[in-house]
Coordinates of N, CA and C in Angstrom, one line a residue:
M1 N 50.4 146.8 234.4 CA 49.9 146.3 233.2 C 50.2 147.4 232.4
Y2 N 50.4 146.6 231.1 CA 50.5 147.7 229.9 C 49.3 148.2 229.2
L3 N 49.1 149.4 229.0 CA 47.9 149.9 228.2 C 48.0 149.2 226.7
A4 N 46.8 148.9 226.2 CA 46.7 148.4 225.1 C 47.1 149.5 224.0
K5 N 47.7 149.4 223.1 CA 48.2 150.3 222.1 C 47.0 150.7 221.3
K6 N 47.0 152.1 221.1 CA 46.1 152.6 220.4 C 46.2 152.5 218.8
P7 N 45.3 152.3 218.0 CA 45.7 152.2 216.5 C 46.2 153.5 216.0
D8 N 47.1 153.7 215.1 CA 47.6 155.2 214.8 C 46.6 155.7 213.7
K9 N 46.5 157.0 214.0 CA 45.6 157.8 213.4 C 46.2 158.1 212.2
A10 N 45.4 158.3 211.1 CA 45.8 158.7 209.7 C 46.3 159.9 209.6
D11 N 47.5 160.1 209.2 CA 48.1 161.3 208.9 C 47.1 162.1 208.0
P12 N 46.6 163.3 208.6 CA 45.6 164.3 207.7 C 46.4 164.9 206.4
N13 N 47.7 165.0 206.6 CA 48.7 165.7 205.4 C 48.8 164.4 204.3
E14 N 49.0 163.1 204.8 CA 49.1 162.1 203.9 C 47.7 161.8 203.1
A15 N 46.6 161.9 203.9 CA 45.4 161.7 203.2 C 45.1 162.7 202.3
R16 N 45.5 164.0 202.5 CA 45.2 165.0 201.4 C 46.0 164.9 200.4
L17 N 47.4 164.5 200.7 CA 48.2 164.2 199.4 C 47.8 163.2 198.5
S18 N 47.1 161.9 199.2 CA 46.7 160.9 198.4 C 45.5 161.2 197.6
R19 N 44.7 162.2 198.1 CA 43.6 162.5 197.3 C 43.8 163.3 196.0
F20 N 45.1 163.8 195.9 CA 45.6 164.8 194.8 C 46.5 164.0 193.9
T21 N 47.0 162.9 194.3 CA 48.0 162.0 193.6 C 47.6 160.8 193.1
C22 N 46.6 160.2 193.6 CA 46.2 158.9 193.6 C 44.5 158.7 193.3
C23 N 44.5 157.6 192.4 CA 43.0 157.4 191.9 C 42.2 156.9 193.2
A24 N 41.0 157.7 193.2 CA 40.0 157.4 194.5 C 39.8 156.1 194.6
L25 N 39.7 155.4 193.6 CA 39.2 153.8 193.3 C 40.2 152.8 193.7
S26 N 41.2 152.9 192.8 CA 42.5 152.1 192.9 C 43.4 152.1 193.9
G27 N 43.8 153.6 194.4 CA 44.6 153.7 195.1 C 46.2 154.0 194.3
E28 N 45.9 153.7 192.8 CA 47.1 153.9 192.1 C 47.4 155.2 191.7
P29 N 48.8 155.7 191.5 CA 49.3 157.0 191.2 C 48.2 157.4 190.1
L30 N 47.9 158.8 190.0 CA 47.1 159.1 188.9 C 48.0 159.3 187.7
A31 N 47.4 158.9 186.5 CA 48.2 159.0 185.2 C 47.0 159.1 184.1
A32 N 47.5 159.9 183.2 CA 46.6 160.0 181.9 C 46.2 158.5 181.2
P33 N 45.0 158.3 180.9 CA 43.8 159.2 181.1 C 43.2 159.1 182.3
A34 N 43.1 160.5 182.7 CA 42.3 160.5 184.2 C 41.0 161.3 184.1
V35 N 40.1 161.0 184.9 CA 38.8 161.6 184.8 C 38.5 162.2 186.3
M36 N 37.2 163.0 186.4 CA 36.9 163.5 187.6 C 35.3 163.2 187.6
D37 N 34.8 163.0 188.6 CA 33.3 162.9 188.7 C 32.8 164.1 189.0
R38 N 31.4 164.1 189.4 CA 30.5 165.5 189.4 C 30.7 166.3 190.9
L39 N 31.4 165.3 191.7 CA 31.7 165.7 193.0 C 33.2 166.1 193.3
G40 N 34.1 166.1 192.3 CA 35.2 166.4 192.4 C 36.4 165.4 192.7
N41 N 36.1 164.1 192.8 CA 36.9 163.0 193.0 C 37.7 162.7 191.7
L42 N 38.9 162.1 191.8 CA 39.9 161.7 190.9 C 40.1 160.2 190.5
F43 N 40.1 159.9 189.3 CA 40.2 158.6 189.0 C 41.2 158.3 188.0
N44 N 41.7 157.0 187.7 CA 42.3 156.7 186.6 C 41.1 155.9 185.7
K45 N 40.9 156.5 184.5 CA 40.1 156.1 183.5 C 39.7 154.6 183.5
E46 N 41.0 154.1 183.3 CA 41.0 152.4 183.2 C 40.4 151.6 184.3
A47 N 40.7 152.2 185.5 CA 40.3 151.5 186.9 C 38.7 151.7 187.0
L48 N 38.5 152.8 186.6 CA 37.0 153.1 186.8 C 36.0 152.5 185.7
V49 N 36.4 152.5 184.5 CA 35.9 151.7 183.4 C 35.6 149.9 183.9
E50 N 36.8 149.7 184.4 CA 36.8 148.1 184.8 C 35.8 148.0 186.0
A51 N 35.7 149.0 187.0 CA 34.7 148.6 187.9 C 33.2 148.8 187.4
L52 N 33.1 149.8 186.5 CA 31.7 149.9 186.0 C 31.3 148.6 185.1
I53 N 32.1 148.1 184.4 CA 31.9 146.9 183.6 C 31.5 145.6 184.6
H54 N 32.4 145.5 185.8 CA 32.1 144.3 186.7 C 31.3 144.7 187.7
K55 N 30.8 146.0 187.6 CA 29.8 146.5 188.8 C 30.3 146.5 190.2
R56 N 31.5 146.9 190.4 CA 32.3 146.9 191.3 C 32.3 148.1 192.2
L57 N 31.7 149.4 191.8 CA 31.8 150.3 192.5 C 31.2 150.1 194.0
P58 N 31.9 150.9 194.9 CA 31.7 151.0 196.3 C 30.4 151.9 196.4
K59 N 29.4 151.7 197.5 CA 28.4 152.5 197.7 C 28.7 154.1 197.7
A60 N 29.7 154.3 198.5 CA 30.3 155.7 198.4 C 30.3 156.5 197.0
L61 N 30.5 155.5 195.8 CA 30.6 156.0 194.5 C 29.2 155.7 193.8
S62 N 28.2 155.6 194.5 CA 26.9 155.2 193.8 C 26.4 156.3 193.0
H63 N 26.9 157.4 192.9 CA 26.6 158.4 192.1 C 26.9 158.4 190.6
I64 N 27.8 157.5 190.6 CA 28.5 157.3 189.1 C 27.7 156.0 188.6
R65 N 27.1 156.6 187.5 CA 26.3 155.6 186.9 C 26.8 155.1 185.5
G66 N 27.7 156.0 185.1 CA 28.4 155.5 183.9 C 29.4 156.6 183.5
L67 N 30.2 156.1 182.3 CA 31.2 157.4 182.0 C 30.6 158.4 181.7
K68 N 29.4 158.7 181.2 CA 28.8 160.0 180.9 C 28.6 160.9 182.2
D69 N 29.0 160.3 183.4 CA 29.0 161.1 184.7 C 30.5 161.7 185.0
M70 N 31.1 161.2 184.0 CA 32.7 161.8 184.4 C 33.2 162.6 183.3
I71 N 34.2 163.4 183.7 CA 34.6 164.5 183.1 C 36.2 164.3 182.9
P72 N 36.5 164.1 181.7 CA 38.0 164.0 181.2 C 38.9 165.1 181.7
I73 N 39.9 165.0 182.4 CA 40.7 166.1 182.8 C 42.0 166.2 182.3
H74 N 42.8 167.2 182.2 CA 44.1 167.2 181.6 C 45.0 168.0 182.8
L75 N 45.8 167.0 183.3 CA 46.7 167.3 184.3 C 48.0 167.7 183.8
H76 N 48.5 168.8 184.0 CA 49.6 169.5 183.5 C 51.1 168.8 184.3
P77 N 52.1 168.0 183.4 CA 52.9 167.5 184.1 C 53.9 168.5 184.6
K78 N 54.5 168.0 185.7 CA 55.7 168.7 186.5 C 57.0 168.3 185.7
P79 N 57.8 169.4 185.5 CA 59.1 168.9 184.7 C 59.9 168.0 185.9
N80 N 60.6 166.9 185.3 CA 61.4 166.0 185.8 C 60.9 165.4 187.0
A81 N 59.6 165.1 187.1 CA 59.0 164.7 188.4 C 58.4 163.0 188.0
A82 N 59.1 162.5 187.1 CA 58.7 161.1 187.0 C 58.7 160.2 188.0
D83 N 59.6 160.2 189.1 CA 59.9 159.4 190.0 C 59.5 160.0 191.4
Q84 N 58.8 161.3 191.2 CA 58.4 161.9 192.4 C 56.7 161.6 192.7
E85 N 56.6 161.8 193.9 CA 55.1 161.6 194.5 C 54.2 162.6 193.8
V86 N 54.6 163.9 193.9 CA 53.7 165.0 193.0 C 54.3 165.0 191.8
R87 N 53.4 164.6 190.8 CA 53.9 164.9 189.5 C 53.2 165.8 188.6
F88 N 52.1 166.5 189.0 CA 51.6 167.6 188.4 C 51.5 168.7 189.0
Q89 N 51.2 169.9 188.3 CA 51.1 171.2 188.7 C 50.3 172.0 187.8
C90 N 50.1 173.4 188.4 CA 49.3 174.3 187.6 C 50.1 174.6 186.3
P91 N 49.6 174.7 185.2 CA 50.3 175.4 184.1 C 50.7 176.8 184.1
V92 N 49.8 177.6 185.0 CA 50.0 179.1 185.0 C 51.1 179.3 186.0
T93 N 50.6 179.1 187.2 CA 51.2 179.4 188.6 C 52.5 178.6 188.8
G94 N 52.5 177.3 188.4 CA 53.3 176.3 188.9 C 53.2 175.7 190.2
F95 N 52.1 176.0 190.9 CA 51.7 175.5 192.1 C 51.7 173.8 192.0
E96 N 52.3 173.2 192.9 CA 52.2 171.9 192.7 C 50.7 171.2 193.2
F97 N 50.4 170.2 192.3 CA 49.1 169.6 192.6 C 49.1 168.6 193.8
N98 N 49.5 169.2 195.1 CA 49.4 168.1 196.2 C 48.5 168.4 197.2
G99 N 47.4 169.2 197.1 CA 46.4 169.6 198.0 C 46.8 170.9 198.8
K100 N 47.7 171.3 198.9 CA 48.1 172.7 199.8 C 47.3 173.7 199.1
S101 N 47.2 173.8 197.9 CA 46.6 174.7 197.1 C 45.5 174.3 196.5
Q102 N 44.3 175.2 196.4 CA 42.9 174.8 195.7 C 43.1 174.7 194.4
F103 N 42.5 173.7 193.9 CA 42.6 173.5 192.4 C 41.1 173.2 191.8
L104 N 40.8 173.7 190.6 CA 39.5 173.3 190.0 C 39.7 172.9 188.5
A105 N 38.8 172.2 188.1 CA 38.7 171.7 186.8 C 37.6 172.4 185.9
L106 N 37.9 172.8 184.6 CA 37.1 173.5 183.9 C 36.1 172.3 183.1
R107 N 34.9 172.5 183.4 CA 34.0 171.3 182.8 C 34.1 171.1 181.3
G108 N 34.0 172.5 180.5 CA 34.0 172.3 179.1 C 35.1 171.9 178.4
C109 N 36.6 172.2 179.0 CA 37.7 171.7 178.3 C 38.5 170.5 179.1
G110 N 38.3 170.5 180.4 CA 39.1 169.6 181.4 C 40.3 169.9 181.7
H111 N 40.7 171.4 181.6 CA 42.0 171.7 182.0 C 41.9 172.0 183.5
V112 N 43.0 171.5 184.2 CA 43.1 171.6 185.5 C 43.9 172.9 186.0
L113 N 43.3 174.0 186.8 CA 44.0 175.1 187.0 C 44.0 175.4 188.7
S114 N 44.9 176.0 189.0 CA 44.9 176.5 190.3 C 43.9 177.7 190.6
V115 N 43.2 177.8 191.7 CA 42.2 178.9 191.9 C 43.0 180.1 191.9
K116 N 44.0 180.2 192.5 CA 45.0 181.5 192.4 C 45.1 182.0 190.9
A117 N 45.5 181.1 190.0 CA 45.5 181.6 188.6 C 44.4 182.2 188.1
L118 N 43.2 181.5 188.4 CA 42.2 182.3 187.7 C 41.6 183.5 188.4
K119 N 42.1 183.7 189.6 CA 41.8 185.0 190.2 C 42.7 186.1 190.0
E120 N 44.0 185.7 189.5 CA 45.1 186.6 189.2 C 44.7 187.1 187.8
V121 N 44.2 186.0 186.8 CA 44.2 186.4 185.4 C 42.4 186.5 185.2
K122 N 42.0 187.5 185.4 CA 40.6 187.8 184.9 C 40.2 187.3 183.6
S123 N 39.4 186.2 183.4 CA 39.1 185.7 181.9 C 38.1 184.9 182.1
S124 N 37.3 184.9 181.2 CA 36.1 184.0 180.9 C 36.4 182.8 179.9
S125 N 37.7 182.7 179.6 CA 38.1 181.4 178.7 C 39.3 180.8 179.4
C126 N 39.5 179.6 179.1 CA 40.5 179.0 179.8 C 41.9 179.4 179.4
L127 N 42.7 179.5 180.4 CA 44.0 180.0 180.2 C 45.0 179.3 179.4
V128 N 44.6 178.0 179.2 CA 45.3 177.0 178.4 C 45.0 177.0 176.9
C129 N 43.5 176.7 176.9 CA 43.2 176.5 175.4 C 42.2 177.6 174.9
H130 N 42.0 178.6 175.7 CA 41.0 179.5 175.7 C 39.7 179.3 175.2
K131 N 39.2 178.3 175.6 CA 37.8 177.9 175.4 C 37.1 178.6 176.4
E132 N 35.8 179.4 176.0 CA 34.9 180.0 176.8 C 34.4 179.2 178.0
F133 N 34.0 179.8 179.0 CA 33.4 179.1 180.3 C 32.8 180.1 181.0
D134 N 31.9 179.6 181.8 CA 31.0 180.4 182.8 C 31.4 179.9 184.1
E135 N 30.7 180.4 185.4 CA 31.1 180.1 186.7 C 30.6 178.8 186.8
T136 N 29.5 178.4 186.2 CA 29.1 176.9 186.6 C 30.1 175.7 186.0
D137 N 31.1 176.2 185.1 CA 31.8 175.2 184.6 C 33.1 174.9 185.6
K138 N 33.2 175.9 186.5 CA 34.4 175.8 187.6 C 33.9 174.7 188.4
M139 N 34.7 173.6 188.5 CA 34.5 172.3 189.5 C 35.6 172.3 190.4
P140 N 35.4 172.6 191.7 CA 36.6 172.3 192.7 C 37.0 170.8 192.8
I141 N 38.3 170.6 192.6 CA 38.8 169.3 193.0 C 38.9 169.1 194.4
N142 N 38.4 167.9 195.0 CA 38.5 167.5 196.5 C 38.2 168.8 197.2
G143 N 37.2 169.4 197.1 CA 36.6 170.5 197.8 C 36.3 170.2 199.0
T144 N 35.9 171.6 199.7 CA 35.2 171.2 201.3 C 34.0 170.7 201.1
E145 N 33.4 170.3 202.5 CA 32.0 169.6 202.5 C 31.1 170.6 201.7
E146 N 31.0 171.9 202.1 CA 30.3 173.0 201.3 C 30.3 173.0 199.9
E147 N 31.6 172.8 199.3 CA 31.7 172.7 197.9 C 31.1 171.6 197.3
V148 N 31.5 170.5 197.9 CA 30.9 169.0 197.6 C 29.3 169.1 197.4
E149 N 28.7 169.7 198.6 CA 27.3 169.7 198.8 C 26.8 170.7 197.5
V150 N 27.3 171.6 197.1 CA 27.0 172.5 196.0 C 27.1 171.7 194.8
L151 N 28.1 171.0 194.5 CA 28.4 170.2 193.3 C 27.2 169.0 193.3
R152 N 26.9 168.5 194.3 CA 25.8 167.6 194.4 C 24.5 167.8 194.0
Q153 N 24.1 169.0 194.6 CA 22.8 169.6 194.4 C 22.9 170.1 192.6
R154 N 23.8 170.6 192.2 CA 24.0 170.9 190.9 C 23.8 169.6 190.1
M155 N 24.3 168.5 190.5 CA 24.3 167.4 189.5 C 22.9 166.7 189.6
E156 N 22.2 166.9 190.9 CA 20.9 166.1 191.0 C 19.8 167.2 190.0
E157 N 20.2 168.6 190.0 CA 19.2 169.4 189.3 C 19.4 169.1 187.6
E158 N 20.8 168.8 187.4 CA 21.1 168.6 186.0 C 20.2 167.2 185.5
R159 N 20.5 166.5 186.4 CA 19.7 165.0 186.0 C 18.4 165.0 186.0
G160 N 17.6 165.9 187.0 CA 16.4 166.1 186.8 C 15.7 166.8 185.7
K161 N 16.4 167.9 185.3 CA 16.2 168.4 183.7 C 16.2 167.4 182.7
L162 N 17.4 166.6 182.9 CA 17.6 165.8 181.7 C 16.5 164.9 181.7
K163 N 16.0 164.2 182.8 CA 14.9 163.4 182.9 C 13.6 164.0 182.3
E164 N 13.4 165.1 182.9 CA 12.2 165.9 182.5 C 12.3 166.0 180.8
K165 N 13.5 166.2 180.1 CA 13.4 166.4 179.1 C 13.2 165.1 178.2
K166 N 13.8 164.3 178.7 CA 13.7 162.8 178.0 C 12.2 162.4 178.1
D167 N 11.5 162.6 179.3 CA 10.1 162.2 179.5 C 9.2 163.0 178.5
K168 N 9.3 164.3 178.3 CA 8.7 165.0 177.3 C 9.0 164.7 175.9
K169 N 10.2 164.4 175.7 CA 10.5 163.8 174.3 C 9.7 162.5 174.0
L170 N 9.6 161.6 175.0 CA 9.0 160.4 175.1 C 7.4 160.6 174.7
A171 N 7.0 161.6 175.7 CA 5.4 161.7 175.6 C 5.1 162.2 174.1
N172 N 5.9 163.2 173.6 CA 5.7 163.6 172.2 C 5.8 162.9 171.2
G173 N 6.7 161.7 171.3 CA 6.8 160.7 170.4 C 5.6 159.8 170.4
L174 N 5.0 159.5 171.6 CA 3.9 158.6 171.7 C 2.7 159.4 171.1
S175 N 2.6 160.8 171.5 CA 1.4 161.5 171.1 C 1.6 161.7 169.4
G176 N 2.7 161.7 168.9 CA 2.9 161.9 167.2 C 2.6 160.5 166.8
S177 N 2.8 159.4 167.4 CA 2.3 158.1 166.9 C 0.8 158.0 167.0
K178 N 0.2 158.5 168.0 CA -1.2 158.3 167.9 C -1.9 159.2 166.9
H179 N -1.4 160.4 166.7 CA -1.7 161.4 165.6 C -1.6 160.7 164.3
A180 N -0.5 160.1 163.9 CA -0.2 159.7 162.8 C -1.2 158.3 162.8
A181 N -1.3 157.4 163.6 CA -2.3 156.5 163.4 C -3.9 156.8 163.1
A182 N -3.9 157.8 163.8 CA -5.5 158.5 163.4 C -5.5 159.0 162.0
A183 N -4.4 159.4 161.6 CA -4.6 160.1 160.2 C -4.7 159.0 159.1
A184 N -3.8 157.9 159.7 CA -4.0 156.8 158.7 C -5.1 156.3 158.4
V185 N -5.9 156.0 159.7 CA -7.1 155.5 159.6 C -8.2 156.3 158.8
A186 N -8.0 157.9 159.3 CA -9.0 158.9 158.5 C -9.0 158.8 157.0
D187 N -7.6 158.7 156.5 CA -7.2 158.6 155.1 C -7.8 157.4 154.6
A188 N -7.6 156.2 155.3 CA -8.4 154.8 154.7 C -9.7 155.0 154.4
E189 N -10.4 155.7 155.4 CA -11.8 155.8 155.5 C -12.3 156.7 154.3
K190 N -11.4 157.6 154.3 CA -11.9 158.8 153.3 C -11.8 158.1 151.9
L191 N -10.6 157.2 151.7 CA -10.4 156.5 150.2 C -11.6 155.6 150.0
E192 N -12.0 154.7 151.1 CA -13.0 153.9 151.0 C -14.3 154.6 150.7
S193 N -14.6 155.7 151.2 CA -15.9 156.5 151.1 C -15.6 157.1 149.7
G194 N -14.7 157.4 149.2 CA -14.3 157.6 147.8 C -14.8 156.7 146.8
K195 N -14.3 155.6 146.8 CA -14.5 154.5 146.2 C -15.9 154.2 146.1
K196 N -16.8 154.3 147.1 CA -18.1 153.8 147.1 C -18.8 155.0 146.5
G197 N -18.3 156.3 146.5 CA -19.1 157.5 146.0 C -18.7 157.7 144.5
E198 N -17.8 156.9 143.9 CA -17.5 157.2 142.6 C -18.6 156.9 141.7
A199 N -18.7 157.7 140.6 CA -19.8 157.6 139.6 C -19.5 156.4 138.8
A200 N -20.4 155.9 138.2 CA -20.2 154.8 137.1 C -19.7 155.4 135.8
P201 N -18.9 154.7 135.0 CA -18.3 155.2 134.0 C -19.5 155.7 133.0
A202 N -19.2 156.8 132.3 CA -20.3 157.5 131.5 C -20.5 156.6 130.3
K203 N -21.7 156.5 129.9 CA -22.0 156.0 128.9 C -21.8 156.7 127.6
R204 N -21.4 155.9 126.6 CA -21.1 156.8 125.2 C -22.4 156.7 124.5
F205 N -22.4 157.8 123.9 CA -23.6 158.0 123.0 C -23.4 158.4 121.7
K206 N -24.3 158.3 120.5 CA -23.9 158.7 119.2 C -24.5 160.1 119.0
A207 N -23.7 160.9 118.4 CA -24.2 162.5 118.2 C -25.6 162.2 117.3
A208 N -25.9 161.3 116.4 CA -26.9 161.2 115.7 C -28.3 161.1 116.7
D209 N -28.0 160.4 117.8 CA -29.1 160.1 118.5 C -29.7 161.4 119.3
H210 N -28.9 162.7 119.0 CA -29.2 163.8 119.6 C -29.6 164.9 118.7
A211 N -29.7 164.4 117.4 CA -29.9 165.4 116.4 C -31.3 166.3 116.4
P212 N -31.5 167.4 116.0 CA -32.7 168.1 116.2 C -33.8 167.4 115.2
A213 N -35.0 167.7 115.6 CA -36.2 167.0 114.9 C -36.0 166.9 113.4
H214 N -35.7 168.2 112.8 CA -35.8 168.1 111.2 C -34.6 168.1 110.7
A215 N -33.4 167.9 111.4 CA -31.9 167.8 111.0 C -31.8 166.3 110.4
N216 N -31.1 166.4 109.3 CA -30.5 165.1 108.7 C -29.6 164.5 109.7
K217 N -29.7 163.3 110.4 CA -28.8 162.7 111.3 C -27.6 162.5 110.8
K218 N -27.3 162.0 109.8 CA -26.0 161.7 109.2 C -25.4 162.9 108.9
V219 N -25.9 164.1 108.6 CA -25.0 165.3 108.4 C -24.9 166.1 109.8
Y220 N -25.8 165.8 110.7 CA -25.4 166.4 112.1 C -24.4 165.8 112.8
A221 N -24.5 164.3 112.7 CA -23.4 163.7 113.2 C -21.9 163.9 112.6
S222 N -21.8 164.2 111.5 CA -20.7 164.5 111.0 C -19.9 165.7 111.5
I223 N -20.8 166.6 112.0 CA -20.4 167.9 112.5 C -19.4 167.5 113.9
F224 N -19.6 166.4 114.6 CA -18.9 166.2 115.6 C -18.1 164.9 115.5
T225 N -18.1 164.2 114.6 CA -17.3 163.0 114.4 C -16.6 162.8 113.1
S226 N -15.9 162.0 113.0 CA -15.3 161.7 111.8 C -15.5 160.1 111.3
S227 N -16.6 159.7 111.9 CA -17.0 158.3 111.9 C -17.4 157.8 110.4
N228 N -17.8 159.1 109.6 CA -18.7 158.7 108.5 C -17.5 158.7 107.4
K229 N -17.0 157.5 107.0 CA -15.9 157.2 106.2 C -16.4 157.6 104.6
S230 N -15.4 158.2 103.8 CA -15.5 158.7 102.5 C -15.7 157.4 101.6
D231 N -16.6 157.4 100.6 CA -16.5 156.3 99.6 C -15.5 156.4 98.8
F232 N -14.7 157.3 98.9 CA -13.5 157.4 97.8 C -12.7 156.2 97.6
R233 N -12.4 155.8 96.5 CA -11.7 154.6 96.5 C -10.6 155.1 95.5
E234 N -9.2 154.9 96.1 CA -8.1 155.0 95.5 C -7.8 154.1 94.3
T235 N -7.4 154.6 93.0 CA -6.8 153.8 91.8 C -5.7 154.3 91.6
Y236 N -5.1 153.4 90.5 CA -3.7 153.8 90.1 C -3.7 155.2 89.4
S237 N -4.8 155.4 88.7 CA -4.7 156.5 88.0 C -4.8 158.0 88.5
C238 N -5.4 157.9 90.2 CA -5.7 158.9 90.8 C -4.9 158.9 92.0
R239 N -3.9 158.1 92.2 CA -3.1 157.8 93.5 C -2.4 159.1 93.7
S240 N -2.1 160.1 92.9 CA -1.3 161.2 93.2 C -2.2 162.3 93.4
L241 N -3.4 162.3 93.4 CA -4.5 163.2 93.6 C -4.5 163.6 95.2
P242 N -4.9 164.8 95.5 CA -5.1 164.9 97.2 C -6.2 164.0 97.4
L243 N -6.4 163.5 98.6 CA -7.4 162.6 99.1 C -8.5 163.3 99.4
G244 N -9.8 162.6 99.0 CA -11.2 163.5 99.1 C -11.3 164.1 97.9
R245 N -10.5 164.3 97.0 CA -10.8 165.3 95.8 C -11.3 164.2 94.8
N246 N -12.2 164.5 93.9 CA -12.6 163.9 92.6 C -12.6 164.8 91.4

């Protein structure tokens, strides 16, 4: 009897090469524009956008909620490699982007560099664009299980902080609305009470009514008002004279 043929095992070298040269979603060769998720997986942006729109992401990629979870990356092309399987390399060391060397992406600018390049050139700025970065900006591409776990924990922490900040902002917004409503009610009540407490218009009085007992009312009133009109009559012969003189 013949033994049943066992299924061929996947070549680990081929699997490794595929992770660095192909989109983790479509399996197509990596091409610009390319993106990386928070766990170090590589994608062609177009394929990922289409999957997000049609909600076709596999369960293994459920941590991707939208393009905000992706980091645009810049892969340095390898000279004269248009028809080759490996088409990218480190812009500093020239190491091929094939999985044999460790690579990482800088989250701030998206440039992809070999780990060796950053070890040899001690710098806190990108070796390509010179943008400043810190250790948390270094994201391993297709890293080890331990590296992926660190990235996952960091991702969850960042999401937790973002949610906390959003909830706090929402709570402050509601609190502010309540204060504004209370202030509006208080102002309305104050205005209403002010209207009720307004004094009636002051009555007008004549100065003559308040003249001293022995004073001439007409003379006393003339001190405060000009209501007492002159009996002077203007005539043709005196028109040029100052008014009030006789």
